[in-house]
PDB file of C-alpha atoms in Angstrom:
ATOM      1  CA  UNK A   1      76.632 102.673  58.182  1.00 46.00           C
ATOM      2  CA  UNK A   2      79.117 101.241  60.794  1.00 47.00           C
ATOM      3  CA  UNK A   3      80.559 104.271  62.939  1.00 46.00           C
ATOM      4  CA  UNK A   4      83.537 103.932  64.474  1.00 47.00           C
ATOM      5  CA  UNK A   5      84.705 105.802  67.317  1.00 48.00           C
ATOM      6  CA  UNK A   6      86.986 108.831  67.088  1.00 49.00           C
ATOM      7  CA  UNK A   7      89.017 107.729  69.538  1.00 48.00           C
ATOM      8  CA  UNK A   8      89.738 104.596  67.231  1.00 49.00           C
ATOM      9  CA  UNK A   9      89.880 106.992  63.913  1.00 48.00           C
ATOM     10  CA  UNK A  10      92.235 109.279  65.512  1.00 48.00           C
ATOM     11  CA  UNK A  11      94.463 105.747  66.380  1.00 47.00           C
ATOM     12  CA  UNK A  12      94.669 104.248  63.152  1.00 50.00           C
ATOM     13  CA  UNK A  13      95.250 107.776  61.541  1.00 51.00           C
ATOM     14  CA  UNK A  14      97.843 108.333  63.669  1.00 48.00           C
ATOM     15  CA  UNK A  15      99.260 104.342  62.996  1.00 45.00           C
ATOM     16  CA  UNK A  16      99.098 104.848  59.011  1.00 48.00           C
ATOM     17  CA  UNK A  17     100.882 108.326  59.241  1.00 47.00           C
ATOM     18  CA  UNK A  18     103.764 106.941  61.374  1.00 45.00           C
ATOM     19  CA  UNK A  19     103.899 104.028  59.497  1.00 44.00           C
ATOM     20  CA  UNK A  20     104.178 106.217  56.136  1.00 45.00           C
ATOM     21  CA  UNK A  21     106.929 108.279  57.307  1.00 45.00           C
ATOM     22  CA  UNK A  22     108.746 104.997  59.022  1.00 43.00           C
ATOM     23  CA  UNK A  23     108.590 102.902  55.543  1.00 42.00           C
ATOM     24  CA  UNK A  24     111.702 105.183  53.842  1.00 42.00           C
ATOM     25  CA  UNK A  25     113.761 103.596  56.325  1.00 41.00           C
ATOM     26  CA  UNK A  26     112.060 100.106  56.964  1.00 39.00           C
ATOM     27  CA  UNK A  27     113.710  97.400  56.109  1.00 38.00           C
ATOM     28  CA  UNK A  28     117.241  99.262  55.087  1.00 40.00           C
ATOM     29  CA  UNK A  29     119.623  98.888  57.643  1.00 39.00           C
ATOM     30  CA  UNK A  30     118.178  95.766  59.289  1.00 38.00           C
ATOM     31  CA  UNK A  31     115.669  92.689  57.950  1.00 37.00           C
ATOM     32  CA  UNK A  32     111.888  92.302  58.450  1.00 36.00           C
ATOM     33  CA  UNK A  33     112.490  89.794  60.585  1.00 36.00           C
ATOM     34  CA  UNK A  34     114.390  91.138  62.916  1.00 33.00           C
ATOM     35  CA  UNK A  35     112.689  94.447  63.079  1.00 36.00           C
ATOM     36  CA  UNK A  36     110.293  94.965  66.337  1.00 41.00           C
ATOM     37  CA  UNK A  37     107.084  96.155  65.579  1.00 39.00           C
ATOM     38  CA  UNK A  38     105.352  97.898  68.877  1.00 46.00           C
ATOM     39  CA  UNK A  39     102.061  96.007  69.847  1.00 47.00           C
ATOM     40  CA  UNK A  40     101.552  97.840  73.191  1.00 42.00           C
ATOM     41  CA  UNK A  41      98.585  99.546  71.763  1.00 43.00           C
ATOM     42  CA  UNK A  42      97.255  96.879  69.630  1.00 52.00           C
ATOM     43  CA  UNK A  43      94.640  93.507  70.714  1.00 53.00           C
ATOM     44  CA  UNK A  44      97.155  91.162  73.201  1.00 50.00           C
ATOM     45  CA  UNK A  45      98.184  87.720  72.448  1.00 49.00           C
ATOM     46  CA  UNK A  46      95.753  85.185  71.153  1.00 45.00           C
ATOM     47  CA  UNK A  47      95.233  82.619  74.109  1.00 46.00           C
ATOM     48  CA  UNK A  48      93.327  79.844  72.633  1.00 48.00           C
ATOM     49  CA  UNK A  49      92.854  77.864  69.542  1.00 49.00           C
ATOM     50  CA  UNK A  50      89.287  76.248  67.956  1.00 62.00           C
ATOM     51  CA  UNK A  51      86.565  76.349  65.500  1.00 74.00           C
ATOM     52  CA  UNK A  52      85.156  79.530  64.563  1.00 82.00           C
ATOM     53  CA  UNK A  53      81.317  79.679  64.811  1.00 86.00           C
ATOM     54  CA  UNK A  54      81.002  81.412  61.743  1.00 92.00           C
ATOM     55  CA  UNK A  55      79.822  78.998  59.085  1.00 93.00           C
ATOM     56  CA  UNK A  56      79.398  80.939  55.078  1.00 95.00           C
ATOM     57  CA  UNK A  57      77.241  79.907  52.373  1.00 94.00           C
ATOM     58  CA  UNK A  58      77.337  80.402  48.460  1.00 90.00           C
ATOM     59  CA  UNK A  59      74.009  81.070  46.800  1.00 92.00           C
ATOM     60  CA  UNK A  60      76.495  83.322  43.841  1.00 95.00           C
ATOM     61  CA  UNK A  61      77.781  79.704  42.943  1.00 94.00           C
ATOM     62  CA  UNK A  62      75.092  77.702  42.001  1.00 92.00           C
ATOM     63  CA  UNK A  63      73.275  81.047  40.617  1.00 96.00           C
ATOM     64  CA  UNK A  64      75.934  82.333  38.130  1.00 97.00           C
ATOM     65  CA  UNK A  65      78.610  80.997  35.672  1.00 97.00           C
ATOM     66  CA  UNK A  66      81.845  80.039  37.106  1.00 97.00           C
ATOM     67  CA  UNK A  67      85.457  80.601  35.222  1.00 97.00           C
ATOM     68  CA  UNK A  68      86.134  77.086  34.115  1.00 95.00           C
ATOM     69  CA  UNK A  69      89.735  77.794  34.824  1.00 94.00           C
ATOM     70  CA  UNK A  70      91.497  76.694  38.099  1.00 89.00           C
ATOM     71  CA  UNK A  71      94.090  78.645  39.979  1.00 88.00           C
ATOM     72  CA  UNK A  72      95.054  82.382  40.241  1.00 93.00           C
ATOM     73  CA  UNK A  73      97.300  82.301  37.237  1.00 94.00           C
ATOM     74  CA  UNK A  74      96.903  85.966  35.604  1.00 96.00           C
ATOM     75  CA  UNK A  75      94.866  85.761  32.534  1.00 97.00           C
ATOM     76  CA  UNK A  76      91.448  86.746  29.922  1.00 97.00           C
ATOM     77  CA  UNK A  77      88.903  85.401  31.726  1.00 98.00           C
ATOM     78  CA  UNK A  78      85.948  84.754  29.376  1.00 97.00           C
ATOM     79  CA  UNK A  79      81.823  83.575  29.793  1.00 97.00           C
ATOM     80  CA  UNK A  80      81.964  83.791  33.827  1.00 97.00           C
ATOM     81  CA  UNK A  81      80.923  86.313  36.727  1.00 98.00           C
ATOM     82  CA  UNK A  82      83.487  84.366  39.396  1.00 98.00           C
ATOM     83  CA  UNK A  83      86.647  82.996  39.375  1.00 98.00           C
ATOM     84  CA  UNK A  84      87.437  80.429  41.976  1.00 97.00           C
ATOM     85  CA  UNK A  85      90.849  81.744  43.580  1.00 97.00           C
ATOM     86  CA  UNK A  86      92.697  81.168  47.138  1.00 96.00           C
ATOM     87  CA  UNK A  87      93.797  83.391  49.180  1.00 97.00           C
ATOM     88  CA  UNK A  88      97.764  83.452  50.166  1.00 96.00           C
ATOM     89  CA  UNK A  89      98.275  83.764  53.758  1.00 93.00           C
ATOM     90  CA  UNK A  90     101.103  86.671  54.931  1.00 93.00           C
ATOM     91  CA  UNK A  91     104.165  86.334  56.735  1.00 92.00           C
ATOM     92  CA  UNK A  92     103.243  85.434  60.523  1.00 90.00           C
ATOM     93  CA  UNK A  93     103.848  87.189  62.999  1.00 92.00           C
ATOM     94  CA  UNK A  94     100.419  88.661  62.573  1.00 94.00           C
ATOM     95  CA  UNK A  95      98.795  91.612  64.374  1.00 95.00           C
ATOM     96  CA  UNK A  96      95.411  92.280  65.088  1.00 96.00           C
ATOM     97  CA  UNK A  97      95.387  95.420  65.012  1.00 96.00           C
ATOM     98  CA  UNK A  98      91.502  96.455  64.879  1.00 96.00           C
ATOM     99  CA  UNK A  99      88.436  94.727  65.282  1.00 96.00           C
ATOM    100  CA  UNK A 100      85.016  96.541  65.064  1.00 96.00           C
ATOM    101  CA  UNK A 101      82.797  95.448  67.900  1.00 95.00           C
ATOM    102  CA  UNK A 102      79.816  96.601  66.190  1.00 96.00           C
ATOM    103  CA  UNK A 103      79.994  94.341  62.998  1.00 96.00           C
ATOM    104  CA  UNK A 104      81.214  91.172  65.271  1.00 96.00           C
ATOM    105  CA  UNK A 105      78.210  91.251  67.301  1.00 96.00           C
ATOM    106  CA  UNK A 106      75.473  92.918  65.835  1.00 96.00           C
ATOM    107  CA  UNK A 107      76.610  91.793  62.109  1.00 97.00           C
ATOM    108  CA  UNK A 108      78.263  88.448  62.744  1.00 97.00           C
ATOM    109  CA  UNK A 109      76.815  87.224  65.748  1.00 96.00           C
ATOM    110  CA  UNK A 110      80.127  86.574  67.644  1.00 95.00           C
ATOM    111  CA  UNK A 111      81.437  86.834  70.685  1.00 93.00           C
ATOM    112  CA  UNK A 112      84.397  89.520  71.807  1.00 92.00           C
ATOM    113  CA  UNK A 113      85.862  86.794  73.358  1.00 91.00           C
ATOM    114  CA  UNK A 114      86.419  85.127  69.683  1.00 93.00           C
ATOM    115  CA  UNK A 115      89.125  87.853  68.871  1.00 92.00           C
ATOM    116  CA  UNK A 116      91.160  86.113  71.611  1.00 91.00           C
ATOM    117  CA  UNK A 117      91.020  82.994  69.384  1.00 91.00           C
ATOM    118  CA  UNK A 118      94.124  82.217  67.241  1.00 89.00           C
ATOM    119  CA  UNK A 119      91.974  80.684  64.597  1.00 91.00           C
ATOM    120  CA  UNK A 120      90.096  84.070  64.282  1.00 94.00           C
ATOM    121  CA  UNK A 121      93.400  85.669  63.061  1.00 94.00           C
ATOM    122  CA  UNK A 122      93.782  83.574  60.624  1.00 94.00           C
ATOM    123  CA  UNK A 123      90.708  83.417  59.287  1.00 95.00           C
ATOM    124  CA  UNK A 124      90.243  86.954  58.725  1.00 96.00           C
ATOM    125  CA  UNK A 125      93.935  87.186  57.137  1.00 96.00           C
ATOM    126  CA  UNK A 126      93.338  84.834  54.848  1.00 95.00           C
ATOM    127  CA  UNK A 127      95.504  81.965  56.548  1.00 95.00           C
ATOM    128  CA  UNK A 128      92.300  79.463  57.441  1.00 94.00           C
ATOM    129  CA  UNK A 129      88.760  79.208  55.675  1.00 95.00           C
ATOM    130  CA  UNK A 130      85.525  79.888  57.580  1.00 94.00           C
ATOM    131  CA  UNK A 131      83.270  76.510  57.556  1.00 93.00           C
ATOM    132  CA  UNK A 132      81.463  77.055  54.059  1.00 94.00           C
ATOM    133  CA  UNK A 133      83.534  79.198  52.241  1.00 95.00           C
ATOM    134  CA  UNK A 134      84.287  78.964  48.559  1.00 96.00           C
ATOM    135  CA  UNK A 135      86.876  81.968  48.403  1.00 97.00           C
ATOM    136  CA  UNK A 136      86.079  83.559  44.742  1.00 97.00           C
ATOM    137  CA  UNK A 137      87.251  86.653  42.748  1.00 98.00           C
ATOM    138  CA  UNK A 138      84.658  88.380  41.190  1.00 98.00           C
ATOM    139  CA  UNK A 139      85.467  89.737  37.220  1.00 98.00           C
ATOM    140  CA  UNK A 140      84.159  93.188  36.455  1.00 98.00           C
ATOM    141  CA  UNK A 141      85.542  95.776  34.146  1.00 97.00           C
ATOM    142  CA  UNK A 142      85.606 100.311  34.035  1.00 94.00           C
ATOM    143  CA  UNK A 143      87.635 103.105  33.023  1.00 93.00           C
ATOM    144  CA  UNK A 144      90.342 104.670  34.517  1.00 91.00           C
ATOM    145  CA  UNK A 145      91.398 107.833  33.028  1.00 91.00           C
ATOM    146  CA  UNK A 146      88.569 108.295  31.038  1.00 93.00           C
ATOM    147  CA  UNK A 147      89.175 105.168  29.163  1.00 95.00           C
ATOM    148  CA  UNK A 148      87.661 101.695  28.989  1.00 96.00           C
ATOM    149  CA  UNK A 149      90.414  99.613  30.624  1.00 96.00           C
ATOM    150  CA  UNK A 150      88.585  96.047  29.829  1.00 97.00           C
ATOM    151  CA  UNK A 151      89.211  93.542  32.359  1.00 98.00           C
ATOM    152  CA  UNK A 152      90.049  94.945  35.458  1.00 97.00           C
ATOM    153  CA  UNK A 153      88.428  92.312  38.262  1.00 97.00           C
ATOM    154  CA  UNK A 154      89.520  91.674  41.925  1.00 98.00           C
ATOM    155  CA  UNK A 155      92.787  91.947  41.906  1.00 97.00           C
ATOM    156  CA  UNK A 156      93.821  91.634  45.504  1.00 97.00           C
ATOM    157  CA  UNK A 157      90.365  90.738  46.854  1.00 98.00           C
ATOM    158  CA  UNK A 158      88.621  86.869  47.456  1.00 98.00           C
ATOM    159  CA  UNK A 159      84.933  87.157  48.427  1.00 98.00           C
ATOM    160  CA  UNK A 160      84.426  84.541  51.147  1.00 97.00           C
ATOM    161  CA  UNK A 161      80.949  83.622  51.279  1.00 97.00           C
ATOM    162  CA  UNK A 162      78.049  85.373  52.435  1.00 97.00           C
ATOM    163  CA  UNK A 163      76.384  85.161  56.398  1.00 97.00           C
ATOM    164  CA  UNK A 164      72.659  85.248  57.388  1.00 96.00           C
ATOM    165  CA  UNK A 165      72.418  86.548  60.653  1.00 97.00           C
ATOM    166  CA  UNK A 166      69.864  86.450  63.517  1.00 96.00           C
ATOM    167  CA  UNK A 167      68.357  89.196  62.240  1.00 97.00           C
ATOM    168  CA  UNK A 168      68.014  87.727  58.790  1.00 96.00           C
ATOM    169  CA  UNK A 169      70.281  90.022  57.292  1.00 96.00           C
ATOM    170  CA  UNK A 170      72.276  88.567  54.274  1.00 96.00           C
ATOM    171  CA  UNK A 171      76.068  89.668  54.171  1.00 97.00           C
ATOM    172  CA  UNK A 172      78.780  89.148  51.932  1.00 97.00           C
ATOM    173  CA  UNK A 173      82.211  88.190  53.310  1.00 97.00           C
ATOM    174  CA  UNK A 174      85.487  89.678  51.840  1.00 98.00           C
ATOM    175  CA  UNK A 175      88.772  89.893  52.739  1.00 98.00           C
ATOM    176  CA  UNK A 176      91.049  92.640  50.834  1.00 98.00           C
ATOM    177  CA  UNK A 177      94.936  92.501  50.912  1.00 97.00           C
ATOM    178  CA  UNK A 178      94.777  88.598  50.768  1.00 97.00           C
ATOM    179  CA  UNK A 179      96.784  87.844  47.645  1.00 97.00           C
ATOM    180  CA  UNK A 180      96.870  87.130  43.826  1.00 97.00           C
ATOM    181  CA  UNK A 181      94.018  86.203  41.866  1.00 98.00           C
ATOM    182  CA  UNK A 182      93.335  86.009  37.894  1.00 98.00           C
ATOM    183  CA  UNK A 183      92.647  89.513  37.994  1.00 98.00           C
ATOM    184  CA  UNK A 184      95.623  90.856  39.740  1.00 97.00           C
ATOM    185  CA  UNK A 185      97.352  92.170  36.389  1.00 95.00           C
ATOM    186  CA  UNK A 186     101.103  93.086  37.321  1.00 93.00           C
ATOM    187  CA  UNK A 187      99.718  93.421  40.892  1.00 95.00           C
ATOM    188  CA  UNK A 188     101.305  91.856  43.863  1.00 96.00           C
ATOM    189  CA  UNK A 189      97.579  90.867  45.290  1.00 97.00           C
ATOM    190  CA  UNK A 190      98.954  92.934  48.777  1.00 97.00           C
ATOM    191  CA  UNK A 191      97.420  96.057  50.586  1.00 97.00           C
ATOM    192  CA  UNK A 192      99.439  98.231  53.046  1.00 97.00           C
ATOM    193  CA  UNK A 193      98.844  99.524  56.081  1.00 96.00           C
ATOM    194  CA  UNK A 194      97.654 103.297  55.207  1.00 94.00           C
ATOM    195  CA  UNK A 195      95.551 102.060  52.188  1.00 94.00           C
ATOM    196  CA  UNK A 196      93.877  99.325  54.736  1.00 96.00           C
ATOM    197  CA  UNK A 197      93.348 101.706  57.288  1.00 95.00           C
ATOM    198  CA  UNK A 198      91.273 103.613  54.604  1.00 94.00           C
ATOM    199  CA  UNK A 199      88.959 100.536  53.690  1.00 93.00           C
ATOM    200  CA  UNK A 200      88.709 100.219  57.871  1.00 95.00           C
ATOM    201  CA  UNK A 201      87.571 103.178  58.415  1.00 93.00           C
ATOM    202  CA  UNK A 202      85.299 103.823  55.562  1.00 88.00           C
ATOM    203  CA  UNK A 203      83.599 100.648  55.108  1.00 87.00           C
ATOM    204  CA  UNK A 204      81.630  97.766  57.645  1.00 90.00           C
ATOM    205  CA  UNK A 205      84.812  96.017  57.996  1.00 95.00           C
ATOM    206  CA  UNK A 206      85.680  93.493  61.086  1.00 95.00           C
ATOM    207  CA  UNK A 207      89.341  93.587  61.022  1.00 96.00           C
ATOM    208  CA  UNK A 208      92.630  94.661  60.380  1.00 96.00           C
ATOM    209  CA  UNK A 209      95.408  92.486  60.439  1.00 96.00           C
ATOM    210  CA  UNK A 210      99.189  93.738  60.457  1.00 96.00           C
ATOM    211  CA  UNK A 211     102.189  91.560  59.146  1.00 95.00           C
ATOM    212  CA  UNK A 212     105.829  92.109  59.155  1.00 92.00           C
ATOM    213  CA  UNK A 213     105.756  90.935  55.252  1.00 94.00           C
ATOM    214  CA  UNK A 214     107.465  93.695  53.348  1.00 95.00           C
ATOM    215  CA  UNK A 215     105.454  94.738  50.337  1.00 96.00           C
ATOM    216  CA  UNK A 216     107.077  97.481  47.820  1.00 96.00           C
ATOM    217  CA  UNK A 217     105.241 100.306  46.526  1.00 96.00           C
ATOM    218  CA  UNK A 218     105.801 103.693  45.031  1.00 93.00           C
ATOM    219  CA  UNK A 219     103.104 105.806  46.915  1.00 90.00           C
ATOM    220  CA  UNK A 220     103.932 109.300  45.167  1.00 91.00           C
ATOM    221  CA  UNK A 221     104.075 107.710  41.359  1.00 89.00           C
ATOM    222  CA  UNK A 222     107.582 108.929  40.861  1.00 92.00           C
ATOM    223  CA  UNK A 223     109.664 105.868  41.224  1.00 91.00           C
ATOM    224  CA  UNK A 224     110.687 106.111  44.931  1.00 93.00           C
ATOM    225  CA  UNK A 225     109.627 102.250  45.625  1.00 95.00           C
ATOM    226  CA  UNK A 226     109.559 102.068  49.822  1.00 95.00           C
ATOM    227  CA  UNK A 227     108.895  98.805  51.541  1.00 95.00           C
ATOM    228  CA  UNK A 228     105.663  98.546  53.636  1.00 96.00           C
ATOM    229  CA  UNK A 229     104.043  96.201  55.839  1.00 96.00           C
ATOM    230  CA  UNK A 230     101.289  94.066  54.349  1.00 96.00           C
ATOM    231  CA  UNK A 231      98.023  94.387  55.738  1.00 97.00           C
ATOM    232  CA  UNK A 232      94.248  92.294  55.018  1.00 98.00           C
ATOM    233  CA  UNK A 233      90.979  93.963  55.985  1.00 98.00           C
ATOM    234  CA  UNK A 234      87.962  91.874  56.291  1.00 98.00           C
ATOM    235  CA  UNK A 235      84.900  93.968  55.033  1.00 97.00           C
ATOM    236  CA  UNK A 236      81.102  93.362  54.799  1.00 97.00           C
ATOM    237  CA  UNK A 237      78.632  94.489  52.100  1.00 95.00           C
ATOM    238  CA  UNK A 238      74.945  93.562  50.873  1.00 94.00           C
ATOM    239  CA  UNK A 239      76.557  93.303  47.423  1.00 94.00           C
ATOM    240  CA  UNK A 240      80.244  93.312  45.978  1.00 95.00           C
ATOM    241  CA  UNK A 241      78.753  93.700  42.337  1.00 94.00           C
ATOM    242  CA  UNK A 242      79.186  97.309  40.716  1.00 91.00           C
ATOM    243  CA  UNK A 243      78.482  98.699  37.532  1.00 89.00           C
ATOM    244  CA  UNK A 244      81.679  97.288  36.006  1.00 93.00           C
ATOM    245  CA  UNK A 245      79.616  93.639  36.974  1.00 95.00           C
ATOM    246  CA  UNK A 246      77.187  94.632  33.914  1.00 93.00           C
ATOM    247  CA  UNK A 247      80.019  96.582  31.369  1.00 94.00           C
ATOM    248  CA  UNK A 248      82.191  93.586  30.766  1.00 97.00           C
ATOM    249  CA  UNK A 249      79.469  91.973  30.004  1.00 97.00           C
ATOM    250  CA  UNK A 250      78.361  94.489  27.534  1.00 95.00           C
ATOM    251  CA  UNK A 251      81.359  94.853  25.927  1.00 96.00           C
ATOM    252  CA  UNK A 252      82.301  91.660  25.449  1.00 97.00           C
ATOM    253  CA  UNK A 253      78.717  90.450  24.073  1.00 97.00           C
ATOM    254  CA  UNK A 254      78.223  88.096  26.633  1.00 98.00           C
ATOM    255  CA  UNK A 255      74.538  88.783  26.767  1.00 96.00           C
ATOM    256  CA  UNK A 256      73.142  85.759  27.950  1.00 97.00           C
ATOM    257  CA  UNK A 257      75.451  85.980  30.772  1.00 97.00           C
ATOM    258  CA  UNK A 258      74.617  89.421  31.557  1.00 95.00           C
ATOM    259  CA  UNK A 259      71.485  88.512  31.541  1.00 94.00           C
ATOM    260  CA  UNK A 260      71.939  85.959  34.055  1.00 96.00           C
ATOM    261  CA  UNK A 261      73.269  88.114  36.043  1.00 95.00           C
ATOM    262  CA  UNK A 262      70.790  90.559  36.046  1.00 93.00           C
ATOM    263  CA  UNK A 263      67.980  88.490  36.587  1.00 93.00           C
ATOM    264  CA  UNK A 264      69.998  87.412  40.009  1.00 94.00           C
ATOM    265  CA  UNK A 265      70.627  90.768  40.776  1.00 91.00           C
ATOM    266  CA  UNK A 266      66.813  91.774  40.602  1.00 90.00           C
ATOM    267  CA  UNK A 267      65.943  88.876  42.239  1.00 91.00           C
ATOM    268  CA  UNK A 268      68.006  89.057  45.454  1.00 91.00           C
ATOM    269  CA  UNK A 269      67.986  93.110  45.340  1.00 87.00           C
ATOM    270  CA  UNK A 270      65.016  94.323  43.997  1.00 85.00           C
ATOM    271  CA  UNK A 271      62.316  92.483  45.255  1.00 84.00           C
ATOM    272  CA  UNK A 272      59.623  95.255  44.317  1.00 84.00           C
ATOM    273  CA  UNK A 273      60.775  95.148  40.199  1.00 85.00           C
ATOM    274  CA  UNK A 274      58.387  92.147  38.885  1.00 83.00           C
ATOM    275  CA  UNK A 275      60.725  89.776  36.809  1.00 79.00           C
ATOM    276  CA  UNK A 276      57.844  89.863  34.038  1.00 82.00           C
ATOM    277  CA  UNK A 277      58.559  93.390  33.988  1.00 82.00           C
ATOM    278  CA  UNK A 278      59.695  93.840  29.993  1.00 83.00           C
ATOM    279  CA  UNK A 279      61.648  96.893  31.350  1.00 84.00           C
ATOM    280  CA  UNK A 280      63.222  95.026  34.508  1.00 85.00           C
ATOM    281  CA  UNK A 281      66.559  95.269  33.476  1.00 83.00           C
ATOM    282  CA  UNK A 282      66.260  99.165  32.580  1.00 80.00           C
ATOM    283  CA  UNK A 283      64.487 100.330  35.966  1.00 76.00           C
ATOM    284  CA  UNK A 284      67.086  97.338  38.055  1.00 72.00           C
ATOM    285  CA  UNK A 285      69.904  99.994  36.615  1.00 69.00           C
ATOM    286  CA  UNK A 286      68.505 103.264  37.547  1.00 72.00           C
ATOM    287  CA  UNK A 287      67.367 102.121  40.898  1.00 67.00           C
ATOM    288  CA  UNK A 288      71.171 100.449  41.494  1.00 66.00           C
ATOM    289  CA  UNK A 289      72.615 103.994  41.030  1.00 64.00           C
ATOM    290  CA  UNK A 290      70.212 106.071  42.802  1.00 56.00           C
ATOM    291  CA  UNK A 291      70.951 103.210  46.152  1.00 57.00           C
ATOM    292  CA  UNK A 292      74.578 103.508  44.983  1.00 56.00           C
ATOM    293  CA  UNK A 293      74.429 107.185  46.449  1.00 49.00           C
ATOM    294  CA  UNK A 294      72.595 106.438  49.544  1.00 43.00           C
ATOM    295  CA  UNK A 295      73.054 103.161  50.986  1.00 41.00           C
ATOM    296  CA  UNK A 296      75.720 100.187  50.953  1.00 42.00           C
ATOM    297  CA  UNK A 297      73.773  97.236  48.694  1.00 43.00           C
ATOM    298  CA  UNK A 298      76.001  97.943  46.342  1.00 50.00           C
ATOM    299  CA  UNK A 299      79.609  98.666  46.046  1.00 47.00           C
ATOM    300  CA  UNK A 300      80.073 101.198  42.822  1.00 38.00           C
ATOM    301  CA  UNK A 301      83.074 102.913  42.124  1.00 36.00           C
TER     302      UNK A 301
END
């Protein structure tokens, strides 16, 4: 796992804590706009523009079924593992806030001198494509509060591709914060700062990016709605796909598809489970949650 200092953990702590007790009074006696956000202890000014050398491949597209549907209007989505969905771009001025030198270089193969590069900061908030990308929102469903919720899907997430580096590493790209998709519900498709310092800190993520866009929430549940700034992380796993990959499957007796998607899964995963295995798809399972507890190839919550 990606370890961050604790000089930089005690920072962004520190940023999301001030930030939390700043937000009652953001935004009420003056605009956004006009509001100065301190960037003394953030990355300086970007001082050049150009390409990215970061170029993103999609093996999920040509393996597994796509939504038919275009767009990221809110709806059922049916027969499909991905849904193809853009990301919206927030409010410039943006911030870079944090970058993690260990996933840029030893993950990503770049530079330092990239995050000087105004065409990083908007790749990684959503604003510009990497070379490659297909940006996709990925349809799952779970419970929440001990009951099956159906559809619940990426709601304010668009997987970007996936990166092979040097070390032949494969790596899926994803920012989080970056706006609507079909799975965003009544969801705005936003993430804040304190909720995006979380997924920094806790997962190999590359960046934070700040913006001055105001984005309303009600962090106690008891309908005190505060503006907050927006924020996008840009975050790395082996795999995005989670139990919830295989239960809307299930439920919704989309077998063949499931099965699809298992076979890919157990392909691209678990090498060591033979696919003329007749009980592939039970042993793929158990072995998913017993790496679920230990390592990061897949994302289970």
């Amino acid at each position: 796992m990606t370890k961050h200092s604790f000089t930089l953990f005690l920072f962004l702590s520190a940023v999301a804590i001030a930030t939390f007790r700043d937000e009652q009074e953001f935004c009420e006696n003056e605009s956004c706009n006009e509001r100065e956000f301190d960037k003394s202890h953030f990355y300086s000014n970007v001082k050049h523009c150009g390409e990215i050398p970061l170029a993103l491949s999609h093996k999920l597209l040509d393996a597994l079924p796509l939504d038919e549907v275009d767009g990221n209007v809110i709806r059922t989505v049916k027969r499909s593992v991905f849904s193809e969905s853009q990301p919206s771009p927030l409010k410039e001025p943006l911030t870079l806030a944090a970058v993690s030198q260990d996933v840029l270089r030893n993950i990503l193969d770049l530079n330092e001198s990239v995050i000087q590069n105004e065409e990083f900061v908007r790749c990684v908030s959503g604003g510009k494509l990497f070379p490659g990308s297909v940006p996709l929102a990925h349809r799952y469903g779970g419970h929440q509060f001990g009951y099956w919720a159906g559809q619940l899907g990426d709601g304010r997430a668009h997987l970007l591709g996936e990166y092979t580096n040097r070390k032949g590493e494969r790596w899926e790209v994803q920012l989080k914060g970056s706006g609507k998709t079909p799975y965003s519900r009544s969801g705005d498709g936003r993430a804040v700062i304190r909720s995006s310092v979380r997924e920094f800190l806790r997962s190999e993520a590359l960046s934070l990016v700040v913006s001055e866009e105001p984005v309303w929430r009600d962090p106690f549940y008891n309908g005190s709605v505060i503006k907050e700034r927006g924020a996008v992380v840009l975050r790395l796993a082996k795999s995005w796909f989670r139990i919830g990959s295989l239960e809307i499957l299930t439920r919704t007796g989309e077998l063949d598809v499931l099965r699809t998607l298992l076979d890919f899964v157990i392909k691209e995963h678990f090498k060591s489970i033979g696919t003329n295995d007749p009980d592939k798809y039970v042993v793929s399972f158990c072995v998913s949650l017993l790496f679920s507890c230990n390592t990061r190839l897949f994302y289970i919550v």
